Amino acid sequence: MQIIHSIDEMQCLSEKLRKGGSKIGFVPTMGYLHKGHLSLVDLLKEQTDTVILSIFVNPIQFGKGEDLEKYPIDLDGDMKLCQERGVDIVFIPEGVEMYRKGHSTLIQEEKVSQGLCGKTRPSHFQGVTTICAKLFNICQPHTVALGQKDAQQVVVLKRMILDLNFPIEVVVGDIFRENDGLAMSSRNSYLTSEQRRDALFINRSLRAGQELVGQGVLNGETIMQAVISTLRQAKSIRLDYVEVVDRNTMEPKQEIIPNQSMIVLAVWIDKVRLIDNLIL
Ligand code: PAF
């Protein structure tokens, strides 16, 4: 496994790999890897010849007062997991090189990024699209693997890839959950044991919505209310949003269309913001 820090070195190697006919798979991450990230590596190992995984805590996708300063880091643990999983190249750029003095270009997706998480975190997706465009230009992947847990991010990035003509295919990995149903996230590490117990209501609430759909209820508002009332049973949970949306566009929908509609939600547990979703 190769570990590369320099942007030039990474870009030269990607060019060389492409010229040599190697199909490049790429997993962008902010590190503190869990099974969800590793399942994306597995997906790419099946479909590509060289798997690159990047680790970069991207400052410009965090808003003021968010958790940039305390975002969990465990580079040694991450390297061990990457090695065990068969990642070929880990790319760990430096912030000062990624955003050189005078950096003044940002990429803004204007539609999908505006609602849901984009309302609470107004500059977040601009930061995500900007860093991903840069990483795509550096790592030059044929295929990118993204996790379904960040459902809106997936749709925003697919839109950017299409709109900006990146010759990249996107594969989406399922949400990975702990045994008790909590979706895996680097941010789960912030939770106290009591908060973690309350966090179980997130998945429980999504399943309450799904159960109604199973009983034939197809009204989006009724589903949302069932989700909200389950979440309200947890003392420490504050709602950011709950919506029923089209999974391909993230537009809110009144009527459930099976396999096309999705419940998406974001909640606060004290200062920890968690997101989750379920395709109905
Ligand atoms: O999902 C993430 O971890 C980040 O948003 C990403 C895609 C690595 C960009 O920084």
mmCIF file of N, CA, C and O in Angstrom, residues 97-149:
data_model
loop_
_atom_site.group_PDB
_atom_site.id
_atom_site.type_symbol
_atom_site.label_atom_id
_atom_site.label_comp_id
_atom_site.label_asym_id
_atom_site.label_seq_id
_atom_site.Cartn_x
_atom_site.Cartn_y
_atom_site.Cartn_z
ATOM 1 N N GLU A 97 -1.605 22.749 1.076
ATOM 2 C CA GLU A 97 -1.387 22.511 -0.350
ATOM 3 C C GLU A 97 -2.726 22.440 -1.091
ATOM 4 O O GLU A 97 -2.845 22.877 -2.237
ATOM 5 N N MET A 98 -3.727 21.871 -0.422
ATOM 6 C CA MET A 98 -5.049 21.758 -1.047
ATOM 7 C C MET A 98 -5.640 23.148 -1.313
ATOM 8 O O MET A 98 -6.192 23.427 -2.362
ATOM 9 N N TYR A 99 -5.561 23.994 -0.280
ATOM 10 C CA TYR A 99 -6.079 25.359 -0.422
ATOM 11 C C TYR A 99 -4.912 26.323 -0.295
ATOM 12 O O TYR A 99 -4.657 26.889 0.775
ATOM 13 N N ARG A 100 -4.187 26.454 -1.416
ATOM 14 C CA ARG A 100 -3.011 27.341 -1.404
ATOM 15 C C ARG A 100 -3.451 28.776 -1.201
ATOM 16 O O ARG A 100 -4.590 29.138 -1.504
ATOM 17 N N LYS A 101 -2.536 29.602 -0.726
ATOM 18 C CA LYS A 101 -2.799 31.028 -0.519
ATOM 19 C C LYS A 101 -3.412 31.584 -1.806
ATOM 20 O O LYS A 101 -2.894 31.337 -2.894
ATOM 21 N N GLY A 102 -4.505 32.276 -1.702
ATOM 22 C CA GLY A 102 -5.116 32.883 -2.881
ATOM 23 C C GLY A 102 -6.180 32.005 -3.533
ATOM 24 O O GLY A 102 -6.812 32.416 -4.501
ATOM 25 N N HIS A 103 -6.406 30.814 -2.998
ATOM 26 C CA HIS A 103 -7.438 29.922 -3.555
ATOM 27 C C HIS A 103 -8.772 30.676 -3.562
ATOM 28 O O HIS A 103 -9.224 31.142 -2.520
ATOM 29 N N SER A 104 -9.375 30.818 -4.731
ATOM 30 C CA SER A 104 -10.607 31.620 -4.759
ATOM 31 C C SER A 104 -11.658 31.033 -5.685
ATOM 32 O O SER A 104 -12.536 31.762 -6.165
ATOM 33 N N THR A 105 -11.578 29.732 -5.967
ATOM 34 C CA THR A 105 -12.561 29.112 -6.849
ATOM 35 C C THR A 105 -13.396 28.114 -6.056
ATOM 36 O O THR A 105 -12.850 27.239 -5.382
ATOM 37 N N LEU A 106 -14.707 28.287 -6.146
ATOM 38 C CA LEU A 106 -15.615 27.380 -5.451
ATOM 39 C C LEU A 106 -16.629 26.847 -6.452
ATOM 40 O O LEU A 106 -16.952 27.526 -7.427
ATOM 41 N N ILE A 107 -17.120 25.637 -6.199
ATOM 42 C CA ILE A 107 -18.129 25.061 -7.097
ATOM 43 C C ILE A 107 -19.451 24.997 -6.365
ATOM 44 O O ILE A 107 -19.526 24.473 -5.249
ATOM 45 N N GLN A 108 -20.469 25.563 -6.979
ATOM 46 C CA GLN A 108 -21.782 25.636 -6.338
ATOM 47 C C GLN A 108 -22.830 24.921 -7.176
ATOM 48 O O GLN A 108 -23.107 25.328 -8.306
ATOM 49 N N GLU A 109 -23.402 23.866 -6.635
ATOM 50 C CA GLU A 109 -24.571 23.238 -7.248
ATOM 51 C C GLU A 109 -25.758 24.046 -6.738
ATOM 52 O O GLU A 109 -25.866 24.308 -5.543
ATOM 53 N N GLU A 110 -26.640 24.435 -7.644
ATOM 54 C CA GLU A 110 -27.628 25.464 -7.280
ATOM 55 C C GLU A 110 -28.990 24.938 -6.868
ATOM 56 O O GLU A 110 -29.845 25.693 -6.455
ATOM 57 N N LYS A 111 -29.248 23.645 -7.048
ATOM 58 C CA LYS A 111 -30.618 23.200 -6.807
ATOM 59 C C LYS A 111 -30.719 22.162 -5.686
ATOM 60 O O LYS A 111 -31.254 22.444 -4.617
ATOM 61 N N VAL A 112 -30.170 20.959 -5.966
ATOM 62 C CA VAL A 112 -30.311 19.866 -4.997
ATOM 63 C C VAL A 112 -29.716 20.244 -3.643
ATOM 64 O O VAL A 112 -30.171 19.800 -2.589
ATOM 65 N N SER A 113 -28.683 21.098 -3.675
ATOM 66 C CA SER A 113 -27.944 21.406 -2.446
ATOM 67 C C SER A 113 -28.653 22.437 -1.563
ATOM 68 O O SER A 113 -28.174 22.723 -0.464
ATOM 69 N N GLN A 114 -29.773 22.987 -2.049
ATOM 70 C CA GLN A 114 -30.360 24.115 -1.319
ATOM 71 C C GLN A 114 -31.241 23.710 -0.135
ATOM 72 O O GLN A 114 -31.317 24.410 0.863
ATOM 73 N N GLY A 115 -31.927 22.555 -0.259
ATOM 74 C CA GLY A 115 -32.859 22.153 0.808
ATOM 75 C C GLY A 115 -32.181 21.278 1.853
ATOM 76 O O GLY A 115 -30.967 21.123 1.873
ATOM 77 N N LEU A 116 -32.994 20.704 2.749
ATOM 78 C CA LEU A 116 -32.567 19.709 3.733
ATOM 79 C C LEU A 116 -31.284 20.160 4.462
ATOM 80 O O LEU A 116 -31.288 21.209 5.090
ATOM 81 N N CYS A 117 -30.198 19.397 4.336
ATOM 82 C CA CYS A 117 -28.958 19.775 5.048
ATOM 83 C C CYS A 117 -28.441 21.133 4.580
ATOM 84 O O CYS A 117 -27.801 21.861 5.348
ATOM 85 N N GLY A 118 -28.713 21.474 3.324
ATOM 86 C CA GLY A 118 -28.230 22.739 2.774
ATOM 87 C C GLY A 118 -28.863 23.946 3.459
ATOM 88 O O GLY A 118 -28.299 25.047 3.450
ATOM 89 N N LYS A 119 -30.048 23.764 4.058
ATOM 90 C CA LYS A 119 -30.707 24.884 4.758
ATOM 91 C C LYS A 119 -30.002 25.160 6.077
ATOM 92 O O LYS A 119 -29.780 26.313 6.438
ATOM 93 N N THR A 120 -29.681 24.088 6.789
ATOM 94 C CA THR A 120 -29.045 24.256 8.101
ATOM 95 C C THR A 120 -27.560 24.548 7.955
ATOM 96 O O THR A 120 -26.953 25.199 8.797
ATOM 97 N N ARG A 121 -26.971 24.015 6.878
ATOM 98 C CA ARG A 121 -25.517 24.163 6.678
ATOM 99 C C ARG A 121 -25.301 24.809 5.300
ATOM 100 O O ARG A 121 -24.921 24.131 4.332
ATOM 101 N N PRO A 122 -25.539 26.132 5.221
ATOM 102 C CA PRO A 122 -25.624 26.798 3.915
ATOM 103 C C PRO A 122 -24.389 26.662 3.014
ATOM 104 O O PRO A 122 -24.530 26.650 1.804
ATOM 105 N N SER A 123 -23.184 26.571 3.574
ATOM 106 C CA SER A 123 -22.017 26.492 2.674
ATOM 107 C C SER A 123 -21.473 25.068 2.568
ATOM 108 O O SER A 123 -20.452 24.830 1.906
ATOM 109 N N HIS A 124 -22.151 24.137 3.220
ATOM 110 C CA HIS A 124 -21.619 22.770 3.317
ATOM 111 C C HIS A 124 -21.406 22.116 1.948
ATOM 112 O O HIS A 124 -20.309 21.647 1.621
ATOM 113 N N PHE A 125 -22.459 22.121 1.117
ATOM 114 C CA PHE A 125 -22.330 21.385 -0.153
ATOM 115 C C PHE A 125 -21.374 22.080 -1.119
ATOM 116 O O PHE A 125 -20.760 21.430 -1.960
ATOM 117 N N GLN A 126 -21.251 23.398 -0.995
ATOM 118 C CA GLN A 126 -20.264 24.101 -1.817
ATOM 119 C C GLN A 126 -18.857 23.597 -1.474
ATOM 120 O O GLN A 126 -18.013 23.399 -2.351
ATOM 121 N N GLY A 127 -18.642 23.356 -0.190
ATOM 122 C CA GLY A 127 -17.355 22.803 0.245
ATOM 123 C C GLY A 127 -17.156 21.388 -0.262
ATOM 124 O O GLY A 127 -16.058 21.009 -0.680
ATOM 125 N N VAL A 128 -18.241 20.606 -0.256
ATOM 126 C CA VAL A 128 -18.141 19.204 -0.700
ATOM 127 C C VAL A 128 -17.884 19.145 -2.211
ATOM 128 O O VAL A 128 -16.998 18.403 -2.664
ATOM 129 N N THR A 129 -18.632 19.915 -2.977
ATOM 130 C CA THR A 129 -18.437 19.861 -4.439
ATOM 131 C C THR A 129 -17.046 20.390 -4.816
ATOM 132 O O THR A 129 -16.377 19.826 -5.692
ATOM 133 N N THR A 130 -16.610 21.430 -4.126
ATOM 134 C CA THR A 130 -15.291 21.991 -4.451
ATOM 135 C C THR A 130 -14.182 20.974 -4.166
ATOM 136 O O THR A 130 -13.331 20.709 -5.030
ATOM 137 N N ILE A 131 -14.206 20.368 -2.986
ATOM 138 C CA ILE A 131 -13.117 19.422 -2.661
ATOM 139 C C ILE A 131 -13.210 18.187 -3.562
ATOM 140 O O ILE A 131 -12.183 17.655 -4.009
ATOM 141 N N CYS A 132 -14.441 17.740 -3.855
ATOM 142 C CA CYS A 132 -14.540 16.525 -4.682
ATOM 143 C C CYS A 132 -14.067 16.807 -6.107
ATOM 144 O O CYS A 132 -13.377 15.970 -6.706
ATOM 145 N N ALA A 133 -14.378 17.980 -6.640
ATOM 146 C CA ALA A 133 -13.885 18.313 -7.983
ATOM 147 C C ALA A 133 -12.355 18.308 -7.979
ATOM 148 O O ALA A 133 -11.711 17.795 -8.904
ATOM 149 N N LYS A 134 -11.763 18.881 -6.929
ATOM 150 C CA LYS A 134 -10.295 18.906 -6.842
ATOM 151 C C LYS A 134 -9.745 17.480 -6.736
ATOM 152 O O LYS A 134 -8.807 17.117 -7.451
ATOM 153 N N LEU A 135 -10.361 16.673 -5.866
ATOM 154 C CA LEU A 135 -9.876 15.291 -5.691
ATOM 155 C C LEU A 135 -10.047 14.487 -6.978
ATOM 156 O O LEU A 135 -9.201 13.656 -7.319
ATOM 157 N N PHE A 136 -11.143 14.733 -7.705
ATOM 158 C CA PHE A 136 -11.354 14.011 -8.974
ATOM 159 C C PHE A 136 -10.247 14.395 -9.966
ATOM 160 O O PHE A 136 -9.727 13.550 -10.694
ATOM 161 N N ASN A 137 -9.892 15.676 -10.006
ATOM 162 C CA ASN A 137 -8.834 16.108 -10.933
ATOM 163 C C ASN A 137 -7.460 15.553 -10.535
ATOM 164 O O ASN A 137 -6.611 15.327 -11.388
ATOM 165 N N ILE A 138 -7.274 15.356 -9.258
ATOM 166 C CA ILE A 138 -5.972 14.848 -8.786
ATOM 167 C C ILE A 138 -5.893 13.325 -8.952
ATOM 168 O O ILE A 138 -4.911 12.793 -9.469
ATOM 169 N N CYS A 139 -6.947 12.621 -8.539
ATOM 170 C CA CYS A 139 -6.892 11.140 -8.517
ATOM 171 C C CYS A 139 -7.387 10.519 -9.826
ATOM 172 O O CYS A 139 -7.163 9.336 -10.074
ATOM 173 N N GLN A 140 -8.095 11.290 -10.614
ATOM 174 C CA GLN A 140 -8.562 10.880 -11.953
ATOM 175 C C GLN A 140 -9.223 9.506 -11.991
ATOM 176 O O GLN A 140 -8.840 8.636 -12.777
ATOM 177 N N PRO A 141 -10.218 9.303 -11.121
ATOM 178 C CA PRO A 141 -10.843 7.980 -11.070
ATOM 179 C C PRO A 141 -11.769 7.721 -12.258
ATOM 180 O O PRO A 141 -12.328 8.656 -12.833
ATOM 181 N N HIS A 142 -11.914 6.421 -12.596
ATOM 182 C CA HIS A 142 -12.955 6.025 -13.540
ATOM 183 C C HIS A 142 -14.271 5.864 -12.778
ATOM 184 O O HIS A 142 -15.340 6.126 -13.302
ATOM 185 N N THR A 143 -14.160 5.383 -11.523
ATOM 186 C CA THR A 143 -15.352 5.115 -10.711
ATOM 187 C C THR A 143 -15.159 5.680 -9.307
ATOM 188 O O THR A 143 -14.076 5.533 -8.722
ATOM 189 N N VAL A 144 -16.217 6.325 -8.797
ATOM 190 C CA VAL A 144 -16.181 6.847 -7.426
ATOM 191 C C VAL A 144 -17.234 6.108 -6.612
ATOM 192 O O VAL A 144 -18.351 5.903 -7.094
ATOM 193 N N ALA A 145 -16.886 5.721 -5.394
ATOM 194 C CA ALA A 145 -17.866 5.067 -4.520
ATOM 195 C C ALA A 145 -18.271 6.024 -3.403
ATOM 196 O O ALA A 145 -17.415 6.600 -2.721
ATOM 197 N N LEU A 146 -19.595 6.191 -3.254
ATOM 198 C CA LEU A 146 -20.130 7.084 -2.224
ATOM 199 C C LEU A 146 -21.119 6.303 -1.366
ATOM 200 O O LEU A 146 -21.739 5.347 -1.841
ATOM 201 N N GLY A 147 -21.291 6.735 -0.128
ATOM 202 C CA GLY A 147 -22.185 6.028 0.790
ATOM 203 C C GLY A 147 -23.594 6.614 0.773
ATOM 204 O O GLY A 147 -23.766 7.832 0.794
ATOM 205 N N GLN A 148 -24.577 5.730 0.785
ATOM 206 C CA GLN A 148 -25.982 6.129 0.749
ATOM 207 C C GLN A 148 -26.399 6.895 2.009
ATOM 208 O O GLN A 148 -27.378 7.615 2.010
ATOM 209 N N LYS A 149 -25.624 6.740 3.095
ATOM 210 C CA LYS A 149 -26.005 7.451 4.309
ATOM 211 C C LYS A 149 -26.064 8.964 4.039
ATOM 212 O O LYS A 149 -26.934 9.660 4.542
#
